[in-house]
Coordinates of C-alpha atoms and ligand atoms in Angstrom, one line a residue:
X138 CA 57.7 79.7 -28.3
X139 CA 56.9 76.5 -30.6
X140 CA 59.4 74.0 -30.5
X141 CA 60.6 71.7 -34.1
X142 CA 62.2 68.0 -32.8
X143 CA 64.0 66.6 -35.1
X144 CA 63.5 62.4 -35.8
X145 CA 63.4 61.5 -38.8
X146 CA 66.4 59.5 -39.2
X147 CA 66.5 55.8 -39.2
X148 CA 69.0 55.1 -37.0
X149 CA 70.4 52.4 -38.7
X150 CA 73.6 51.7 -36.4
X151 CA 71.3 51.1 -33.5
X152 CA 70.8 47.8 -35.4
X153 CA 67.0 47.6 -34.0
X154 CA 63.6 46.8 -34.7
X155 CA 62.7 50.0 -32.0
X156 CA 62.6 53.4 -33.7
X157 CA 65.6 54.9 -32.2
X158 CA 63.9 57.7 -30.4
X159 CA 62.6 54.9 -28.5
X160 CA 65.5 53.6 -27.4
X161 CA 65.3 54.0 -23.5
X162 CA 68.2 55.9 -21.5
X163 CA 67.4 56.0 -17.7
X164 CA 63.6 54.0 -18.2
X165 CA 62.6 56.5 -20.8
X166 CA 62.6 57.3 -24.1
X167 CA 65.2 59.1 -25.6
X168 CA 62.5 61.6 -27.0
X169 CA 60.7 62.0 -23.9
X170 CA 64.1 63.2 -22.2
X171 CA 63.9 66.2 -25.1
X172 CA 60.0 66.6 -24.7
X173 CA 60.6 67.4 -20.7
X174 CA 63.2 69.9 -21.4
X175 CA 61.2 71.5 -24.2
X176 CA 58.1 71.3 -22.0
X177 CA 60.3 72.8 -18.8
X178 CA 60.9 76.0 -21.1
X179 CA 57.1 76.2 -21.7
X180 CA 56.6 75.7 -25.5
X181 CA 52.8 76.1 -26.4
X182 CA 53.3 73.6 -29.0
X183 CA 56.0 70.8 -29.9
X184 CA 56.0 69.6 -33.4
X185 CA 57.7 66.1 -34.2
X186 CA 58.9 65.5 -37.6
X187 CA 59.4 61.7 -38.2
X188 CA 59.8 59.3 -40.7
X189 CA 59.9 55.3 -40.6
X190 CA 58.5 53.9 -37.7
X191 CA 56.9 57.3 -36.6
X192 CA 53.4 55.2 -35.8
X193 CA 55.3 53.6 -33.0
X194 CA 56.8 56.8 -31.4
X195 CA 53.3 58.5 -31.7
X196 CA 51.3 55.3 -30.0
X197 CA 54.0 55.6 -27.1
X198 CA 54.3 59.3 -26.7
X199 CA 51.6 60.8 -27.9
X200 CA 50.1 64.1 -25.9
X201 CA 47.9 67.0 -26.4
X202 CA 50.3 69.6 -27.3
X203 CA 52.5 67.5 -29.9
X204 CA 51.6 67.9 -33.5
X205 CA 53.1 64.8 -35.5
X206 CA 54.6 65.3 -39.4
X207 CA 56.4 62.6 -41.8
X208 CA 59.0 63.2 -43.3
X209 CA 59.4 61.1 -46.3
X210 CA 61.9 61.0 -48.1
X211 CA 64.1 62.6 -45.9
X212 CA 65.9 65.0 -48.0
X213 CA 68.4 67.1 -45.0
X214 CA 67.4 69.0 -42.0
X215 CA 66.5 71.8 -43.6
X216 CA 63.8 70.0 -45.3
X217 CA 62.5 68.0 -42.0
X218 CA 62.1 71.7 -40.3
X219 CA 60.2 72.6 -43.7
X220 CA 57.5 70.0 -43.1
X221 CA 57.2 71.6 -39.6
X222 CA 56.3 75.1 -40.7
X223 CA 52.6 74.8 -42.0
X224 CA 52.4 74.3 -37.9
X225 CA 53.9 77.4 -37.0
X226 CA 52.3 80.8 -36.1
X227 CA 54.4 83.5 -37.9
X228 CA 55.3 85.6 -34.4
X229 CA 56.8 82.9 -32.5
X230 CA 60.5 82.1 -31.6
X231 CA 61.2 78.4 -33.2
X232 CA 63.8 76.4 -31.2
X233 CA 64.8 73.4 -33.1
X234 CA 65.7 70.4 -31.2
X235 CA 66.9 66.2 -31.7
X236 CA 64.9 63.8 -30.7
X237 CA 68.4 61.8 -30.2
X238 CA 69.9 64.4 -27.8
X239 CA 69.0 63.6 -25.1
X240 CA 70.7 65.4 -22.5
X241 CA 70.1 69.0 -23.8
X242 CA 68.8 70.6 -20.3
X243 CA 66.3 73.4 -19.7
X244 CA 68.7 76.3 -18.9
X245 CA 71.1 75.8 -21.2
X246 CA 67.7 76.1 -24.0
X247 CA 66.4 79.2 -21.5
X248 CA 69.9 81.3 -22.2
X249 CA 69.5 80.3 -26.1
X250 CA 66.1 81.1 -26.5
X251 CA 67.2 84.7 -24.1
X252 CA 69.7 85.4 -26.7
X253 CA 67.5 85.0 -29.8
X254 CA 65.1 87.6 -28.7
X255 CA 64.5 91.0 -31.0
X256 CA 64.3 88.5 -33.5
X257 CA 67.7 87.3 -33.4
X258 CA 69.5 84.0 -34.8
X259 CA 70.8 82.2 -32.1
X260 CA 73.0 79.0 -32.6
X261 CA 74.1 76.6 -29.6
X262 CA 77.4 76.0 -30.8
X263 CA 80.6 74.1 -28.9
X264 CA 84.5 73.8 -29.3
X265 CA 85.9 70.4 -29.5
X266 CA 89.5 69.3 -29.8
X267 CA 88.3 67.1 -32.4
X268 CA 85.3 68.3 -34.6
X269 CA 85.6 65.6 -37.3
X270 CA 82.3 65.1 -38.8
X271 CA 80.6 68.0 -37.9
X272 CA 79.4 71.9 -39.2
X273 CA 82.0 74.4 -38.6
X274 CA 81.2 77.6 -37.1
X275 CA 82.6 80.4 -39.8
X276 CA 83.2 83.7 -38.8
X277 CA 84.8 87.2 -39.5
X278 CA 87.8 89.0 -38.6
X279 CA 85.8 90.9 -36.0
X280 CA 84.6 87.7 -34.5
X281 CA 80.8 88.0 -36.1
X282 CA 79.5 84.1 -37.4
X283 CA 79.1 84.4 -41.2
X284 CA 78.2 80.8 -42.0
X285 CA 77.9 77.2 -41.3
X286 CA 79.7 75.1 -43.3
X287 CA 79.0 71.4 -42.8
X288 CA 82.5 68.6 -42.7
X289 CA 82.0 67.3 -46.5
X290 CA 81.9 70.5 -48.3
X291 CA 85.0 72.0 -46.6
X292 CA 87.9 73.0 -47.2
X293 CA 91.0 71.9 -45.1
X294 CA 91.4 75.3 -44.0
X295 CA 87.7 75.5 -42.4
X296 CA 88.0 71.8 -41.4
X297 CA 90.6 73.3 -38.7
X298 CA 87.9 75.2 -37.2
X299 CA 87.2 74.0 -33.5
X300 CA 83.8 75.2 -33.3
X301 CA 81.0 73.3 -34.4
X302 CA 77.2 73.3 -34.8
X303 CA 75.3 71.7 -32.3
X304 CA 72.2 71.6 -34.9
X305 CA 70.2 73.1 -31.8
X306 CA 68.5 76.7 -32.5
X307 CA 66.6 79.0 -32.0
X308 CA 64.8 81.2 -34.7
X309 CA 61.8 83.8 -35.2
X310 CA 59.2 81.6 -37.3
X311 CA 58.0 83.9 -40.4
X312 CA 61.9 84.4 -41.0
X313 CA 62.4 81.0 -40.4
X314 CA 59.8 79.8 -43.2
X315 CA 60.8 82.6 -46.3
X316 CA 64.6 81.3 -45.4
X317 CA 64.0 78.1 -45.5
X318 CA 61.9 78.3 -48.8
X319 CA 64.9 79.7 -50.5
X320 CA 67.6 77.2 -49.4
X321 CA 69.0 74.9 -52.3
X322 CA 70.6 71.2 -51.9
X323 CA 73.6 72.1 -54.6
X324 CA 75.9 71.0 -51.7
X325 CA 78.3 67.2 -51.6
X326 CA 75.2 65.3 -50.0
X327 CA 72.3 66.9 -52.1
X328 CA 70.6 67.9 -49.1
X329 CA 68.8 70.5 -48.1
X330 CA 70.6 71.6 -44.9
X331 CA 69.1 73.9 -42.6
X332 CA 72.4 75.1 -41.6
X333 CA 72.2 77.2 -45.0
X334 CA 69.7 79.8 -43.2
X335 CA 73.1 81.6 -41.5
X336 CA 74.3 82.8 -44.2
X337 CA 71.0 84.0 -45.5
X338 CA 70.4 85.9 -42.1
X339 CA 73.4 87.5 -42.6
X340 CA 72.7 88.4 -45.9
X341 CA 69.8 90.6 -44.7
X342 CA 71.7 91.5 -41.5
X343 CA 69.6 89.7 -39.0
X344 CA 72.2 89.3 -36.0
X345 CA 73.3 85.5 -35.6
X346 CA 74.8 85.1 -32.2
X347 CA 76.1 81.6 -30.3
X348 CA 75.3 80.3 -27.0
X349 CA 77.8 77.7 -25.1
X350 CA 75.7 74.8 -23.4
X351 CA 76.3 73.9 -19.8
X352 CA 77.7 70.7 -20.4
X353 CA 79.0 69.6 -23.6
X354 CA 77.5 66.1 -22.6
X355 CA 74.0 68.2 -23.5
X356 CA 75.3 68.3 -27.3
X357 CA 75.8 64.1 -27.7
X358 CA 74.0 62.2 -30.2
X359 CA 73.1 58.9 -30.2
X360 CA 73.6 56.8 -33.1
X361 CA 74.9 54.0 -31.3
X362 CA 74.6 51.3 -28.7
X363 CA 77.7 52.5 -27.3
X364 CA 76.7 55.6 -27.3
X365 CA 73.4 55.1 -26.1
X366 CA 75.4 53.6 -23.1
X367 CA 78.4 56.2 -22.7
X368 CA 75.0 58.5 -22.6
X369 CA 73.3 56.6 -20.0
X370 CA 76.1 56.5 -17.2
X371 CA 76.4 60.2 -18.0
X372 CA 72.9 60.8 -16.9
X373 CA 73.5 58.7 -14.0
X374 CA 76.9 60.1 -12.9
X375 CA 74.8 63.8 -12.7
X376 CA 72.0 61.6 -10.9
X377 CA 74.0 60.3 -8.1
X378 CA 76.3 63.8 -8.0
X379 CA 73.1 65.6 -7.1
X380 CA 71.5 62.9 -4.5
X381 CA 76.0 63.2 -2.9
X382 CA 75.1 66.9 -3.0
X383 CA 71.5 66.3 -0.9
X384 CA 74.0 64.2 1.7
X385 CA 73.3 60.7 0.2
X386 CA 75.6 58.1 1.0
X387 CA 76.6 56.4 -1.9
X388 CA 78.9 53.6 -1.2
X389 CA 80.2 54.0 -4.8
X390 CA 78.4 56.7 -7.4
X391 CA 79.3 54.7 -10.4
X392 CA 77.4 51.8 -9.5
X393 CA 73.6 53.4 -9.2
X394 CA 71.0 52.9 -11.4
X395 CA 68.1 55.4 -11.3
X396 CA 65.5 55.2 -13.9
X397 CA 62.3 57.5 -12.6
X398 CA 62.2 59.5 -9.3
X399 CA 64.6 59.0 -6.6
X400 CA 63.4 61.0 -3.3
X401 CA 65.7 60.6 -0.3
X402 CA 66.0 62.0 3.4
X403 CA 68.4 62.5 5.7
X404 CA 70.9 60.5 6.3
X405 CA 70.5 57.6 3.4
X406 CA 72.5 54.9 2.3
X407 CA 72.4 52.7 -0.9
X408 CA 75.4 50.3 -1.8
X409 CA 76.1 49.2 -4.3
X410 CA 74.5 48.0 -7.8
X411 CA 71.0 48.8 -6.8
X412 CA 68.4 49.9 -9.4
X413 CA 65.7 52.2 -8.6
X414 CA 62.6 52.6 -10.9
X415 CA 59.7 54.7 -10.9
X416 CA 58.7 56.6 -8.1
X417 CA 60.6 55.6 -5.3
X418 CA 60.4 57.7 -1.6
X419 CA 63.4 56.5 1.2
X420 CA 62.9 57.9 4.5
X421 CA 65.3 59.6 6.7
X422 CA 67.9 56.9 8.0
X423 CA 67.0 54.2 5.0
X424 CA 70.0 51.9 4.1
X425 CA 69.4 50.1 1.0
X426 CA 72.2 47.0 1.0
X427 CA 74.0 45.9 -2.5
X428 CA 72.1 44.3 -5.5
X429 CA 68.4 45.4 -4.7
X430 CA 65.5 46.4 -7.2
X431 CA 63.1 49.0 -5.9
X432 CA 60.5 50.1 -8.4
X433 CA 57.2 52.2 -7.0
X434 CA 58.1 52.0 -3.4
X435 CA 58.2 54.0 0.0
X436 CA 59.9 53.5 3.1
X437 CA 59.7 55.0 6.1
X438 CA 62.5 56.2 8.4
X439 CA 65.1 54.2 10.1
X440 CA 63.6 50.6 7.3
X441 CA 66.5 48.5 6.2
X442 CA 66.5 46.9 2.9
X443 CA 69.3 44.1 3.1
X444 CA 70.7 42.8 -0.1
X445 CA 69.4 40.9 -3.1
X446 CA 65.9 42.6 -2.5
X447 CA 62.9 42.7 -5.0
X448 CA 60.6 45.4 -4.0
X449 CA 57.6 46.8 -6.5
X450 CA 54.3 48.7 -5.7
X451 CA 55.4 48.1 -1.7
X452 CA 54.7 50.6 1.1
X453 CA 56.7 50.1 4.4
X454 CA 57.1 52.2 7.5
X455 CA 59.3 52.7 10.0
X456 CA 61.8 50.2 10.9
X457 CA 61.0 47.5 9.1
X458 CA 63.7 44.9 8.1
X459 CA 63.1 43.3 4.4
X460 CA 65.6 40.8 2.9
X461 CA 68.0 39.6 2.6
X462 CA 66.4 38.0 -0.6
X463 CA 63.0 39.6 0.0
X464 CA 60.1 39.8 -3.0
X465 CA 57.5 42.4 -2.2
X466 CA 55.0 42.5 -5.2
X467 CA 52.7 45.2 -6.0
X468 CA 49.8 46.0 -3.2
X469 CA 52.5 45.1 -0.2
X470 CA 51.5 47.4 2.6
X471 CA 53.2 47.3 5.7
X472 CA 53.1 48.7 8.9
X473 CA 56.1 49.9 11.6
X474 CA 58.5 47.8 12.8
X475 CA 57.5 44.3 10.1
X476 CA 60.5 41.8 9.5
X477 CA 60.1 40.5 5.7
X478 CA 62.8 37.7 5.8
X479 CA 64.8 35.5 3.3
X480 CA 62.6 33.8 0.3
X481 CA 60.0 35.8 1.6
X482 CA 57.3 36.6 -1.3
X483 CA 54.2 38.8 -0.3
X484 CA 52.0 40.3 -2.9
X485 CA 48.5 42.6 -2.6
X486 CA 49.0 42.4 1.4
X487 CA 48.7 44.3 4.8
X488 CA 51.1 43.6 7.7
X489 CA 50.0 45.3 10.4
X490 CA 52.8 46.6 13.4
X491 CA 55.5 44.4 14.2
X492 CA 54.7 41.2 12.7
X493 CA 57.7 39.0 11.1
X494 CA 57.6 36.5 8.3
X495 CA 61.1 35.6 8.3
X496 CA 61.9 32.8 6.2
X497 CA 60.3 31.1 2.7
X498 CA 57.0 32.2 2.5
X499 CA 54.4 33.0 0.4
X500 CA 51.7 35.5 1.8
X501 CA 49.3 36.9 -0.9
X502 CA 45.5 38.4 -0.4
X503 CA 46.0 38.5 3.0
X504 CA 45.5 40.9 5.9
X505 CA 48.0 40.1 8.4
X506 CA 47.1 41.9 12.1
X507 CA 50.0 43.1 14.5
X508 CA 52.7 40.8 15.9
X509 CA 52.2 38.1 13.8
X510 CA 54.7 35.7 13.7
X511 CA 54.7 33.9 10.5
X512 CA 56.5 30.6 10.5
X513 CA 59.2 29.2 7.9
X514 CA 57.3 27.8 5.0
X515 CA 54.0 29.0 5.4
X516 CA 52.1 29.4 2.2
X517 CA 48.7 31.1 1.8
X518 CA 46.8 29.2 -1.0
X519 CA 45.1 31.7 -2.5
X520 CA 44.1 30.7 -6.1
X521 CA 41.9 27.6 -6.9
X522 CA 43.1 27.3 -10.8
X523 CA 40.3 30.1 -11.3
X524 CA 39.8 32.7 -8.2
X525 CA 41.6 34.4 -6.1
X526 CA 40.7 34.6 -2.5
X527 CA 41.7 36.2 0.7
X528 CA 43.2 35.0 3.9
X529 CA 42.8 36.9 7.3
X530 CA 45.3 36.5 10.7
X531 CA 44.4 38.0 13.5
X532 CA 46.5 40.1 16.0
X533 CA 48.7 38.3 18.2
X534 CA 48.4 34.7 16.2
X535 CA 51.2 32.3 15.8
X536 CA 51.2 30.3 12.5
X537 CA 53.8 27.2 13.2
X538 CA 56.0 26.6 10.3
X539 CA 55.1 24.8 7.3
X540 CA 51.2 25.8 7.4
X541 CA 49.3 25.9 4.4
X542 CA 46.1 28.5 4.7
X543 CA 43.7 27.5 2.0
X544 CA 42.0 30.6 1.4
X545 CA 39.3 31.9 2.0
X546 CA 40.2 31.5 5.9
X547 CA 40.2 33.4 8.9
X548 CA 42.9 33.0 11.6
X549 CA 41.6 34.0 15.3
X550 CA 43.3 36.7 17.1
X551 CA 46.0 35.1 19.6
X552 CA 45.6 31.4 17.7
X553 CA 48.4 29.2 17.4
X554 CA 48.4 27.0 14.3
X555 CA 50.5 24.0 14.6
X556 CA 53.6 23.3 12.8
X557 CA 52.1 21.3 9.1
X558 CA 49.0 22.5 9.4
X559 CA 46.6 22.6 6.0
X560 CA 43.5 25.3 7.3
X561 CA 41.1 24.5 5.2
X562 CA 38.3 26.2 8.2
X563 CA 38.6 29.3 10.0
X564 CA 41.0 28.7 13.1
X565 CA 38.7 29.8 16.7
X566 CA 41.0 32.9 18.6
X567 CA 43.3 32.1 21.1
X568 CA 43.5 28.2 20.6
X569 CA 46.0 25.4 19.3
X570 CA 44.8 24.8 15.8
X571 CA 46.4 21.2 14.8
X572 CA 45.7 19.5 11.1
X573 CA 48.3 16.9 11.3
X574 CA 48.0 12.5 11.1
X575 CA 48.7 11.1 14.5
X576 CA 52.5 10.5 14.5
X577 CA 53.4 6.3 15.4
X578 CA 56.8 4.6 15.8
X579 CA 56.9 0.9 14.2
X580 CA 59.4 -0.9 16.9
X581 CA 59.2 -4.2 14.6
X582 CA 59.6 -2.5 11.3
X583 CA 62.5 -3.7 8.9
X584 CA 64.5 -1.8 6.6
X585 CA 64.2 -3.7 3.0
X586 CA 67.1 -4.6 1.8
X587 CA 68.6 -5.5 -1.7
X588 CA 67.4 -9.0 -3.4
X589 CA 70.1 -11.5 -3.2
X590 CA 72.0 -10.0 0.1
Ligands
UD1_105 C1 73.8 68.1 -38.6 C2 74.2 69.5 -39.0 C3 75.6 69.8 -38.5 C4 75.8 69.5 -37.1 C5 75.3 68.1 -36.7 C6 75.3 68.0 -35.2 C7 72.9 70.0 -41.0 C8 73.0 70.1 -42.5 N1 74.1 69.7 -40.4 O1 74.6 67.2 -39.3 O2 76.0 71.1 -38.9 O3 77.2 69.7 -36.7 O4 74.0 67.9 -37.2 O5 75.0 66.6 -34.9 O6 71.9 70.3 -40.4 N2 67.0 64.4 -39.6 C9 65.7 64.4 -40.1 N3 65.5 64.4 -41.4 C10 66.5 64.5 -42.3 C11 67.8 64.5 -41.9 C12 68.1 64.5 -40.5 O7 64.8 64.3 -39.3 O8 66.2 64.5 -43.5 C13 67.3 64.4 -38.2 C14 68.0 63.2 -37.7 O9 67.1 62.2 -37.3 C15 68.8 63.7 -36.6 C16 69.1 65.1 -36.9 O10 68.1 65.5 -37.9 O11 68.1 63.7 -35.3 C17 70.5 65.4 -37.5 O12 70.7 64.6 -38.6 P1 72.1 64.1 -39.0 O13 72.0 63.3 -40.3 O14 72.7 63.4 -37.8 O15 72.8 65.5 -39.3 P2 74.3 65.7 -39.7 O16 74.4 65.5 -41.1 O17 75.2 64.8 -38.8
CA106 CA1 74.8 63.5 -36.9

């Protein structure tokens, strides 16, 4: 099967420099969403038909087995699928798709493209309660679709048709190309619609027949901020359904956010507002508290995320404790059993088992060894304005609060840095460590005070 995507159009109400294919509805593309379903069914080839702005959806999307064609001008559907069919082969089954539908789902295109074989016409078609706006299904007394017949050229009789045309199909390729070399724009819009080849099948008694999707949420356009939006918490209302049905806890499904790959095991639970990006893994017994930001992470089982968390590119393992107010930044690897406290930043680092950094910190390029205890305030000074170095702490060491490692610098296993300490050398294992001015009382010393009092 080849597949023909529709994306021509400008998408003018989008009111947007970004082509509206583009436009991103759970962190991807609204084309991509159609590409995955139409690569799910197997197509050998996926041919894009776009117009204005069709540079940028190539250079973002671009991949071996799509073949790009502009459209311009942009004269109807029918003639966007024409430019398509110099890329056909004649003996394939042609499934036209929209690159702004972005919901359209793999088995509701498998039972289509089922009922278009023996070289059958096959229309995805729906019945709305209100169908204002869009082609009406036209059949016979004994039920059989003789037509489309799109909203502007009408009459009110067919206007009270229920049934409409999704625009999604399926056809057999070499019919496909001599009908759509014979269809005419004599219509109210002067377009060449490819809604015309029904009546031309029937004509030469090729059997049309019409496949209900799913979900009539699979049929939705976008043409629209809102209804980019009213899209969007679709998608994520069937997102957090399925992780309810896996025996996630979700303290409420409306507030979930899940833009990539959302793995869970047993026994999880995210409150709410939380956003979840990329490829992210929770182990069994995770609880995720409200208003946290994981993108490209995995936790291990029984690790608490408390709320107001930041985590990107961060590994953790079992029982760990991160946040409230945590910031793990890409290369964050830690071991079982770490504490990652409030105003805690770590980036492109290893904690090692059962260490805590609990409060404002800073730790980047740095291997930290096993319980570690990481005072309040400790900042590892890792970048001179040019380089970046890194900083080493060995098992068992203390660093006292407000220490400043200037890196490179190696902390001994079992030292103990004192509180204010600037380590500018490599601290020996197992000893005080001190960098700190002598403290001294004045017992003489006076307070100015104003002039004139
Ligand atoms: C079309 C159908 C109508 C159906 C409706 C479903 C025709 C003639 N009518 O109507 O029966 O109910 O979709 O939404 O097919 N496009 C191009 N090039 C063009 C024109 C359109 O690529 O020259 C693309 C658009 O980007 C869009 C899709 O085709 O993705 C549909 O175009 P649109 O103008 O929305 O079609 P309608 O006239 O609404
Ligand atoms: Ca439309």
């Amino acid at each position: 099967m080849e597949v023909v995507i529709l994306a021509a159009g400008q998408g003018k109400r989008m009111r947007s420099a970004l082509p509206k294919v583009l436009h991103p509805l759970a962190g991807r593309p609204l084309l991509a969403h159609v590409l995955a379903s139409a690569r799910a069914l197997g197509a050998r080839r996926i041919c894009v038909v776009h117009g204005h702005g069709g540079e940028a959806v190539r250079a973002r999307l671009d991949a071996p087995d799509l073949v790009w064609v502009e459209q311009n001008p942009q004269l109807g559907t029918g003639h966007a699928v024409i430019q398509a069919v110099p890329h056909l082969s004649a003996d394939s089954r042609v499934l036209v798709l929209y690159g702004d539908v972005p919901l359209i789902g793999a088995p509701t295109l498998a039972r289509l493209m089922d009922a278009a074989e023996r070289d059958r016409l096959a229309l995805l078609t729906v019945e709305l309660d209100d169908p204002t706006g869009y082609g009406r299904i036209l059949r016979d007394d004994a039920g059989c679709v003789r037509r489309i017949v799109e909203e502007k050229d009408a009459t009110s009789d067919e206007r009270c048709v229920r049934e409409i045309n999704t625009g999604i199909l399926v056809a057999p390729a070499a019919r496909l190309r001599d009908w759509l070399g014979r269809i005419g724009n004599d219509n109210a819009q002067g377009e060449y619609y490819l809604t015309d080849i029904v009546g031309l099948a029937v004509d030469e008694g090729v059997e049309v027949v019409t496949v209900a999707p799913d979900d009539v949420s699979e049929t939705l356009g976008v043409n629209s901020k809102a209804q980019l939006a009213a899209l969007e918490r679709m998608f994520q209302a069937s997102v957090a359904n399925r992780l309810m049905d896996a025996g996630v806890t979700l303290v409420d499904p409306a507030r979930l956010d899940v833009r990539g790959e959302l793995l869970c095991g047993r026994d999880v639970e995210i409150d709410i507002n939380c956003v979840f990006e990329g490829r992210v893994e929770l182990g069994d017994g995770v609880v995720v508290g409200a208003h946290c930001v994981l993108r490209n992470v995995k936790l291990g089982n029984g690790t608490r995320v408390a709320p107001f968390s930041h985590l990107d590119g961060t590994a953790a393992g079992e029982v760990c404790v991160l946040g409230p107010f945590a910031r793990t930044r890409p290369g964050t690897v830690l071991a079982d059993g770490v504490h990652i406290g409030n105003f805690v930043e770590i980036k492109n680092s290893r904690i090692a088992d059962d260490s805590k950094a609990n409060h404002l910190s800073y730790i980047g390029d740095t291997d930290v060894g096993a319980r570690v205890n990481i005072g309040a305030g400790t900042i590892t000074c890792n970048y001179d304005g040019a380089n970046k170095y890194r900083t080493e702490i060995g098992d068992d060491a203390f660093i006292g609060s407000d220490t400043q490692l200037v890196a490179p610098v190696r902390v001994g296993r079992g030292a103990t840095l004192g509180a204010g300490t600037t380590l500018t050398r490599d601290a020996p294992p197992d000893q005080l460590t001190v960098s700190r001015a002598r403290q001294q009382s004045y017992a003489n010393w006076i307070r100015p005070a104003r002039k004139g009092e």
